[in-house]
Short mmCIF file of C-alpha atoms and ligand atoms in Angstrom, two decimals:
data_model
loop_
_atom_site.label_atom_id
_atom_site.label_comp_id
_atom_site.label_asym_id
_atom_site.label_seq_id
_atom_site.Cartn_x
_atom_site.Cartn_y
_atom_site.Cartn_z
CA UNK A 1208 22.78 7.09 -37.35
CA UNK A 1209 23.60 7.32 -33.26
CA UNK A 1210 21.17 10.37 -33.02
CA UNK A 1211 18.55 8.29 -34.03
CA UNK A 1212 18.90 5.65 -31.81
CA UNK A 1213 15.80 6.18 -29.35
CA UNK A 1214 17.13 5.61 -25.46
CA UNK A 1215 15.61 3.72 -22.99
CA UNK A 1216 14.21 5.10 -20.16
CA UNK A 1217 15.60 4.48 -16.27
CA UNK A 1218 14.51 1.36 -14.78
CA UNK A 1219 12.99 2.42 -11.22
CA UNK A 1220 13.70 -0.99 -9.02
CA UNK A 1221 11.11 -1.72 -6.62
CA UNK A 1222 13.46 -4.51 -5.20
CA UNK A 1223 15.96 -2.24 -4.62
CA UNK A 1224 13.62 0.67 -3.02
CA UNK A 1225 11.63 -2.10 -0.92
CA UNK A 1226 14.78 -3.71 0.36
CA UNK A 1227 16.00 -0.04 1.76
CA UNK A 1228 12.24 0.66 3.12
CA UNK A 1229 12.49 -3.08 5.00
CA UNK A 1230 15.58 -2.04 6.64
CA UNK A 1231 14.72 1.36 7.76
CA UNK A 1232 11.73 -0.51 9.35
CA UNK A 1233 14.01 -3.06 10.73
CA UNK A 1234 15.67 -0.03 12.56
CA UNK A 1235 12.46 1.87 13.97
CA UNK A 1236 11.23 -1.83 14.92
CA UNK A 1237 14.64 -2.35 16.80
CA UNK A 1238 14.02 0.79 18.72
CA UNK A 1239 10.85 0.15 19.70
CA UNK A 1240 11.89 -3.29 20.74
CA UNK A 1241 14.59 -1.17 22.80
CA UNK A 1242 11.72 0.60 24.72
CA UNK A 1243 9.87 -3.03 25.23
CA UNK A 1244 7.40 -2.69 22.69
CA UNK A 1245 7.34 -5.15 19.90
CA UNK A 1246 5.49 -3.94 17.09
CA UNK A 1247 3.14 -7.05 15.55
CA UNK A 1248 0.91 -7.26 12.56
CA UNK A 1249 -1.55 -10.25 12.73
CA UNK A 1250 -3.38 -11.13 8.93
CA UNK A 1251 -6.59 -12.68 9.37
CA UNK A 1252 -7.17 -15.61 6.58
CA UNK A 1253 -10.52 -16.60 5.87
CA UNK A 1254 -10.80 -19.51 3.48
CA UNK A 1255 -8.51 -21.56 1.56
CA UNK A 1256 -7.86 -19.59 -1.55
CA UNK A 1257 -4.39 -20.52 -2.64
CA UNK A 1258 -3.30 -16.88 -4.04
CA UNK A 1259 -4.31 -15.26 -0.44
CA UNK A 1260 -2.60 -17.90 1.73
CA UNK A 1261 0.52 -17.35 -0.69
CA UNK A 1262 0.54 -13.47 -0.26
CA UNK A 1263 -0.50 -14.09 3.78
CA UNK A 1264 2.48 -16.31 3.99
CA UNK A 1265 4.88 -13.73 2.70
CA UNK A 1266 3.61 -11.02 4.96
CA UNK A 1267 4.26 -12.53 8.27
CA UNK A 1268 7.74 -13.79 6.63
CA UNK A 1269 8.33 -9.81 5.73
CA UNK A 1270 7.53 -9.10 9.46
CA UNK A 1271 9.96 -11.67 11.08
CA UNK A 1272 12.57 -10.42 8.84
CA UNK A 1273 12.08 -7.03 10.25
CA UNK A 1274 12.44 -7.98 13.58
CA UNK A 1275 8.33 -7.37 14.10
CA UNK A 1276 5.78 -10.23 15.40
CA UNK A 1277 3.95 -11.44 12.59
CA UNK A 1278 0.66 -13.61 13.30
CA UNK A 1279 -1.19 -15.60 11.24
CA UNK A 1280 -5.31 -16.52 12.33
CA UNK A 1281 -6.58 -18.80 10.15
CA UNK A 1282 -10.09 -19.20 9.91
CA UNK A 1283 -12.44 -22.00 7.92
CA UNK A 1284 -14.56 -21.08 4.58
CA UNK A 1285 -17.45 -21.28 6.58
CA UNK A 1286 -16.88 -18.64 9.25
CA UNK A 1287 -20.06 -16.06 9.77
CA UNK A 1288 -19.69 -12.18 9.65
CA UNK A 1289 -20.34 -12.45 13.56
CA UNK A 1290 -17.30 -14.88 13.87
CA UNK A 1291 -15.03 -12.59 12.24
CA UNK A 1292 -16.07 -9.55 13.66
CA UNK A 1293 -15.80 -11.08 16.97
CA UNK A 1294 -12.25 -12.00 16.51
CA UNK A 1295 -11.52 -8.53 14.91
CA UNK A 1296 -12.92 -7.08 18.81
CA UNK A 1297 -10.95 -9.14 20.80
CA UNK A 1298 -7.54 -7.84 17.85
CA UNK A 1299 -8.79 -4.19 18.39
CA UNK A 1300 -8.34 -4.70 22.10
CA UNK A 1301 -5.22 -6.51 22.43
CA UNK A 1302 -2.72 -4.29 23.13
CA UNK A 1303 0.56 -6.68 21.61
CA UNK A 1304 -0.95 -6.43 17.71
CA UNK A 1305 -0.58 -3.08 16.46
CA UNK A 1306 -1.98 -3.78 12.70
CA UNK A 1307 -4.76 -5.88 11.58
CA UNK A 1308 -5.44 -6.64 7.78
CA UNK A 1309 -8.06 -9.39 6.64
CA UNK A 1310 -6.91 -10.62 4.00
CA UNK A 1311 -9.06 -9.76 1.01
CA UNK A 1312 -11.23 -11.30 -0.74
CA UNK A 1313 -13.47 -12.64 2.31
CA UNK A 1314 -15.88 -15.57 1.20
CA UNK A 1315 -19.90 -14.27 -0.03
CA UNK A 1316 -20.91 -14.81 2.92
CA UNK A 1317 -18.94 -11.73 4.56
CA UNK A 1318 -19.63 -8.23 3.58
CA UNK A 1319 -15.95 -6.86 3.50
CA UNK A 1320 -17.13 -3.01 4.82
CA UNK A 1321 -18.16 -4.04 7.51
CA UNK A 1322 -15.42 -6.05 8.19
CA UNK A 1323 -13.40 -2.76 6.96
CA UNK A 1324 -15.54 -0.50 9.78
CA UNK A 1325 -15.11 -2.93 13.16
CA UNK A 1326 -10.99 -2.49 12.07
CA UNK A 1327 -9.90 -0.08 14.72
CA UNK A 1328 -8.69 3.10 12.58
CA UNK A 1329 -5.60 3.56 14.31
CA UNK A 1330 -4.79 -0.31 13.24
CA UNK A 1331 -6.24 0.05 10.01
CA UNK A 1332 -2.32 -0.36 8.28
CA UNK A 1333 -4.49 -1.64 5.13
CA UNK A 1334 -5.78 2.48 4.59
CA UNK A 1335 -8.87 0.53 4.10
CA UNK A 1336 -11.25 2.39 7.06
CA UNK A 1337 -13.17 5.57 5.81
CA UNK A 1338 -11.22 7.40 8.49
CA UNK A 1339 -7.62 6.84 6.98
CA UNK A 1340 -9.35 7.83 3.81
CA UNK A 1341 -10.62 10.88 5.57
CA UNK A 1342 -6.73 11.30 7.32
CA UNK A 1343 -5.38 11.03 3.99
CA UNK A 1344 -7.26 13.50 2.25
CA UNK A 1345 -6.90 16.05 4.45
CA UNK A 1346 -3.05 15.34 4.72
CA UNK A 1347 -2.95 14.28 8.39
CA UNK A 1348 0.10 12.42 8.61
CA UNK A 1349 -1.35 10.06 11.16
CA UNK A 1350 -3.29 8.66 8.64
CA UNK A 1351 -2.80 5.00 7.19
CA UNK A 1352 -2.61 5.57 3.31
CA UNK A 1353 -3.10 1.95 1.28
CA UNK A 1354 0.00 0.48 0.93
CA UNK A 1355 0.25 0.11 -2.98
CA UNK A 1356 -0.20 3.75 -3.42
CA UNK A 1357 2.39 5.10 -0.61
CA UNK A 1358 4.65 2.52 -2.18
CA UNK A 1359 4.54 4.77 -5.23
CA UNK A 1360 4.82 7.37 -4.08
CA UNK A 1361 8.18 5.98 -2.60
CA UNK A 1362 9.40 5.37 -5.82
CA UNK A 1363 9.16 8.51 -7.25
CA UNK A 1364 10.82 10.34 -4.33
CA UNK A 1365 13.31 8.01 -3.84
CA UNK A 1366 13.82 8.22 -7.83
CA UNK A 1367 14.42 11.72 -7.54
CA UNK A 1368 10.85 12.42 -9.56
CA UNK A 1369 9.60 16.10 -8.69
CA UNK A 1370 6.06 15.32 -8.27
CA UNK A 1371 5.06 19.32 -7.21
CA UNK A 1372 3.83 20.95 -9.84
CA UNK A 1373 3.74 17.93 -12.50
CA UNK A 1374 0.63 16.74 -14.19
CA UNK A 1375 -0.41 13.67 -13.31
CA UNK A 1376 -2.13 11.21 -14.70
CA UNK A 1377 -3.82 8.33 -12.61
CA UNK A 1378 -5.32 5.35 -14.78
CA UNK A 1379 -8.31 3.80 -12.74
CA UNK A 1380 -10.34 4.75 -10.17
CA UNK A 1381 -10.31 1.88 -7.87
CA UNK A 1382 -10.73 2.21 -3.76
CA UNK A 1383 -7.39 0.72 -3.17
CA UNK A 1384 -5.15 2.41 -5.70
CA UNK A 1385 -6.56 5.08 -8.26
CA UNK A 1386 -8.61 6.75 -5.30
CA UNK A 1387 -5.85 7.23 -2.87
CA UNK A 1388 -3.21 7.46 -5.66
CA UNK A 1389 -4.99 10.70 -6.51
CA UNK A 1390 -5.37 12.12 -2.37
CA UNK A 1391 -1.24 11.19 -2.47
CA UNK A 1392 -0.17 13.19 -5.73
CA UNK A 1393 -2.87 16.33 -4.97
CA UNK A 1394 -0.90 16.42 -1.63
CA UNK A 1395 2.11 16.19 -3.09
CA UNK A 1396 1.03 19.68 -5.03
CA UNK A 1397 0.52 17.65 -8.54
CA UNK A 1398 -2.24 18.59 -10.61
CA UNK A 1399 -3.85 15.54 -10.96
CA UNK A 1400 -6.43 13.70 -13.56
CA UNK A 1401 -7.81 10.41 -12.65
CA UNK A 1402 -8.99 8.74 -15.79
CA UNK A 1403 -11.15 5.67 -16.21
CA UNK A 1404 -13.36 3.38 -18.81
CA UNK A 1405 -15.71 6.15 -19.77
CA UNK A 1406 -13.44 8.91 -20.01
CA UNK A 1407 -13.12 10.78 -23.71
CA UNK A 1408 -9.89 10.54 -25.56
CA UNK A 1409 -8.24 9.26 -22.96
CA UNK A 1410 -5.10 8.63 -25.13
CA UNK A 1411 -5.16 12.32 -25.38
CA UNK A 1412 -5.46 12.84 -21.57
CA UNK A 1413 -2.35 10.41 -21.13
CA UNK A 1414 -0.20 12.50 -23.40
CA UNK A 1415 -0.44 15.45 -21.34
CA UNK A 1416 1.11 13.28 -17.91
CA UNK A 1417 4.48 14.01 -16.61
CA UNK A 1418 3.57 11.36 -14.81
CA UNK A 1419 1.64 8.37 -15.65
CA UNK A 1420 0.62 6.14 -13.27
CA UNK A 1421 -1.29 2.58 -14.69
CA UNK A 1422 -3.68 1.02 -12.42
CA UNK A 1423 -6.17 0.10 -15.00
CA UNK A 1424 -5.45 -3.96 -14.90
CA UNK A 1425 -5.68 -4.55 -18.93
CA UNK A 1426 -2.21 -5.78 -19.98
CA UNK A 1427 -0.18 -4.22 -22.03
CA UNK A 1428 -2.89 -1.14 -22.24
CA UNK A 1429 -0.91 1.86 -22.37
CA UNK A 1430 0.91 2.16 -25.68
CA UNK A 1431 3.93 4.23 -26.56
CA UNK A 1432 1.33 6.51 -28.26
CA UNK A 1433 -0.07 7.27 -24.81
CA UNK A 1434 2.96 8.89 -23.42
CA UNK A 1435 4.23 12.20 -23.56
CA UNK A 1436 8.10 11.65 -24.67
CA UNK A 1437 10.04 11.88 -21.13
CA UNK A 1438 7.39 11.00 -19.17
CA UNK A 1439 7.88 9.12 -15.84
CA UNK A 1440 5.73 5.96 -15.93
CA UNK A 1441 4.85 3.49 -13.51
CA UNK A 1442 3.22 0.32 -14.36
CA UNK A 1443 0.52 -0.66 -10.97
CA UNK A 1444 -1.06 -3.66 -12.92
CA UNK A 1445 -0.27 -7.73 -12.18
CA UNK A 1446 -2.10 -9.46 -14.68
CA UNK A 1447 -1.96 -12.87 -15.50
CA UNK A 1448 -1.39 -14.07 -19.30
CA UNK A 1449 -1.32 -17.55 -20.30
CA UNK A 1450 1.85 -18.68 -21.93
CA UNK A 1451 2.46 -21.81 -22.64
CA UNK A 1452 5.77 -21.90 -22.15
CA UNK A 1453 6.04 -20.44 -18.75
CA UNK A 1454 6.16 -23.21 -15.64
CA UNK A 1455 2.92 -22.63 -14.22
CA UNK A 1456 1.30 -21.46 -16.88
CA UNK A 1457 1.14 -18.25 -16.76
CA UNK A 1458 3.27 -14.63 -17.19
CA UNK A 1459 3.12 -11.70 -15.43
CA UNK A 1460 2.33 -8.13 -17.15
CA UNK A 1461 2.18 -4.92 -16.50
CA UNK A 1462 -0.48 -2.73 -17.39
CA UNK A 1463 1.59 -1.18 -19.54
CA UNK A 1464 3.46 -2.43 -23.17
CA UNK A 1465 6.62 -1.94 -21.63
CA UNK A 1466 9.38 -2.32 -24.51
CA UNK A 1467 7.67 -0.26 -26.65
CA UNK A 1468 6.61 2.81 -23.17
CA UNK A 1469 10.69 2.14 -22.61
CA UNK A 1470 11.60 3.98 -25.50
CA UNK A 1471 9.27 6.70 -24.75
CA UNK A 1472 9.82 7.42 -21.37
CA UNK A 1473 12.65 8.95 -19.19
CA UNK A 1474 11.78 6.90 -15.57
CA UNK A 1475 9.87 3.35 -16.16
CA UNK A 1476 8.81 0.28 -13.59
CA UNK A 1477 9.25 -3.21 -14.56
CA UNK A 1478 6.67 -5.94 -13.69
CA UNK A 1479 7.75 -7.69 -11.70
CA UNK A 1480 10.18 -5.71 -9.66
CA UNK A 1481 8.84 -2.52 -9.43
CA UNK A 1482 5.75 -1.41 -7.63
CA UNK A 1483 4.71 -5.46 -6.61
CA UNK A 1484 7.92 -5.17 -3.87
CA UNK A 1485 7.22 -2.28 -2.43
CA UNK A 1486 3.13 -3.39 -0.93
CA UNK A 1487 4.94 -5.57 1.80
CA UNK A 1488 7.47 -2.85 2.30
CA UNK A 1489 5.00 -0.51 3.01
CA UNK A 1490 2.67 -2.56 5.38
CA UNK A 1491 5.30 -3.06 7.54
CA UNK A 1492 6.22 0.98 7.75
CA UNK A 1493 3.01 1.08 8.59
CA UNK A 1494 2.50 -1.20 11.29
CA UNK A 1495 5.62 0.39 12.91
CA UNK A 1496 3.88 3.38 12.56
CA UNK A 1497 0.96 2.24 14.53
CA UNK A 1498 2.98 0.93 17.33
CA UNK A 1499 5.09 4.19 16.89
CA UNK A 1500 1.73 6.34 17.55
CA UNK A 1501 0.28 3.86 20.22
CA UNK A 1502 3.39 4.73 22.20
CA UNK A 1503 3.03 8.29 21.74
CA UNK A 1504 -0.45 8.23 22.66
CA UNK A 1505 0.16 6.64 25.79
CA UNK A 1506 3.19 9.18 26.79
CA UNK A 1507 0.54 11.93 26.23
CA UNK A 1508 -1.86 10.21 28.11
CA UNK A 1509 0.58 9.89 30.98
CA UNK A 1510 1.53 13.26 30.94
CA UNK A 1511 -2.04 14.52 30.62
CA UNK A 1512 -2.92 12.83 34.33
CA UNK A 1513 0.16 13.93 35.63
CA UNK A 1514 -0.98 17.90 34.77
CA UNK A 1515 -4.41 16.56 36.04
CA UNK A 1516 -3.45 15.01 39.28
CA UNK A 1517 0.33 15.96 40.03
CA UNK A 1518 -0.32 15.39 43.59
CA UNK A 1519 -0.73 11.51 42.98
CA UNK A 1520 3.22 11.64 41.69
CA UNK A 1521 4.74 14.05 43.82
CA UNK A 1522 2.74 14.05 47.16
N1 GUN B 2069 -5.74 -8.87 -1.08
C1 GUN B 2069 -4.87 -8.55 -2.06
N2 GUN B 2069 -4.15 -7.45 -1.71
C2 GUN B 2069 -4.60 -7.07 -0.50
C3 GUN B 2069 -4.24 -6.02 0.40
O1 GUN B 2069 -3.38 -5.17 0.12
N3 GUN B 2069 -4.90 -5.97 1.57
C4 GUN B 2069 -5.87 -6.86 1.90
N4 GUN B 2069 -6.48 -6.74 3.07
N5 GUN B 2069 -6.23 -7.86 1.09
C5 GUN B 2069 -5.58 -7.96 -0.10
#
């Protein structure tokens, strides 16, 4: 009877991987610090919507813990496009924040690309501006990729998943994780298919993945059917379920029926504690990135005018 016993795929834990991405950051932000450069993410919070000021409040936590400055600008409901923009200038040009994120959704009466295109790229540590998305594509490293998507990509190194040469399956389409999940894995040398609400036999597309990733946001959508036995899945999606029995209300699920995927599978996230950790974890790499490159922009810079004018430093 043991041989028929199905087992369980590996839990990949996000709370695990984050924890050893926040402390890796805490180092580079400690040597930085060394050379008198602090790096600092501000979040600009427009509004009072409860969820936002909860995730905004966790971010500039995430950043203290890491040794980094993390600022807070809160702004009223009422605040015009101009407002904003103007106080996205005068973040652009101060040389102590190295990452700016608005916190999204912005009220109606802000349209959020433009707020996205006054972001200077090279403080873009959302991945939002069409120039990381450009960076990204191409594989220039000094790109900012969105941070759900690099955390993912995180996990499956870190988890030991060989990602070159797989097939890959991304579920969704969306600007801030099926899009640049797809530019991540097709650099990674994975042949990728992005799949979405019109495609045909999807369930049939799914079964071919060595690697499934869910960023759909149905619960429980992906079915043990779905998966090619041995597959590595990860589960993107945070939706909300009303249970009666939980405290507030609510449960959290994955996009994907996870007891029944577990037996299925060979690598599996949870939800919570798999890809949800690593989004914080991977804004702050990336705002140590951007003070990491502001620094070596300015070193260039200075050396640049020294070859140009050598006689102002050595008369
Ligand atoms: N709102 C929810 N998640 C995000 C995020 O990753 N970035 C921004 N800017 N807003 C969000």
């Amino acid at each position: 009877m043991l041989d028929k016993l199905a087992t369980l795929a590996d839990l990949i834990d996000g709370v695990a991987v984050a924890r050893e991405i926040r402390a890796e950051v805490a180092l580079d932000a400690a040597a930085l610090i060394a050379r008198g450069v602090t790096p600092g993410l501000t979040v600009v919070l427009v509004g009072e919507d409860p969820a936002s000021a909860v995730y905004v409040a966790s971010k500039e936590k995430a950043c203290k813990e890491a040794g980094m400055n993390g600022e807070t600008i809160r702004l009223s409901a009422t605040t015009t496009q101009g407002e904003l923009l103007a106080v996205i200038d005068r973040l652009n040009a101060d040389p102590a924040v190295h990452g700016i994120l608005v916190q999204m959704p912005v009220p109606k009466q802000i349209d959020p690309q433009a707020v996205i295109l006054r972001i200077s790229p090279d403080k873009d540590v959302d991945g939002f501006h069409p120039v990381n998305v450009g960076r990204v594509w191409i594989g220039d490293q000094t790109g900012f990729a969105p941070c759900t998507p690099a955390g993912v990509m995180v996990l499956l190194e870190r988890a030991g998943v060989k990602v070159a040469g797989a097939d890959a399956v991304v579920l969704g389409r969306s600007t801030i994780v099926g899009k640049p999940m797809t530019s991540l894995l097709v650099n990674a040398s994975a042949t990728v298919t992005v799949c979405h609400s019109r495609t045909a036999n999807l369930a049939a597309q799914t079964r071919r993945a060595d690697i499934l990733i869910a960023a759909i946001g149905k619960p429980e959508f992906v079915t043990a059917d779905m998966v090619k036995p041995g597959a590595v899945v990860i589960d993107v999606g945070i939706n909300r379920v009303t249970d009666a029995n939980a405290k507030n209300g609510y449960r959290l699920k994955g996009d994907v029926a996870f007891d029944a995927v577990r037996a299925v599978a060979s690598k599996i996230t949870p939800v919570p504690g798999g890809v949800g950790p690593m989004t914080i974890a991977m804004l702050l790499k990336n705002t140590v990135r951007a003070a990491q490159q502001r620094e070596q922009q300015r070193e260039q810079q200075r050396s640049e005018q020294h070859i140009q004018h050598p006689s102002v430093l050595h008369p």
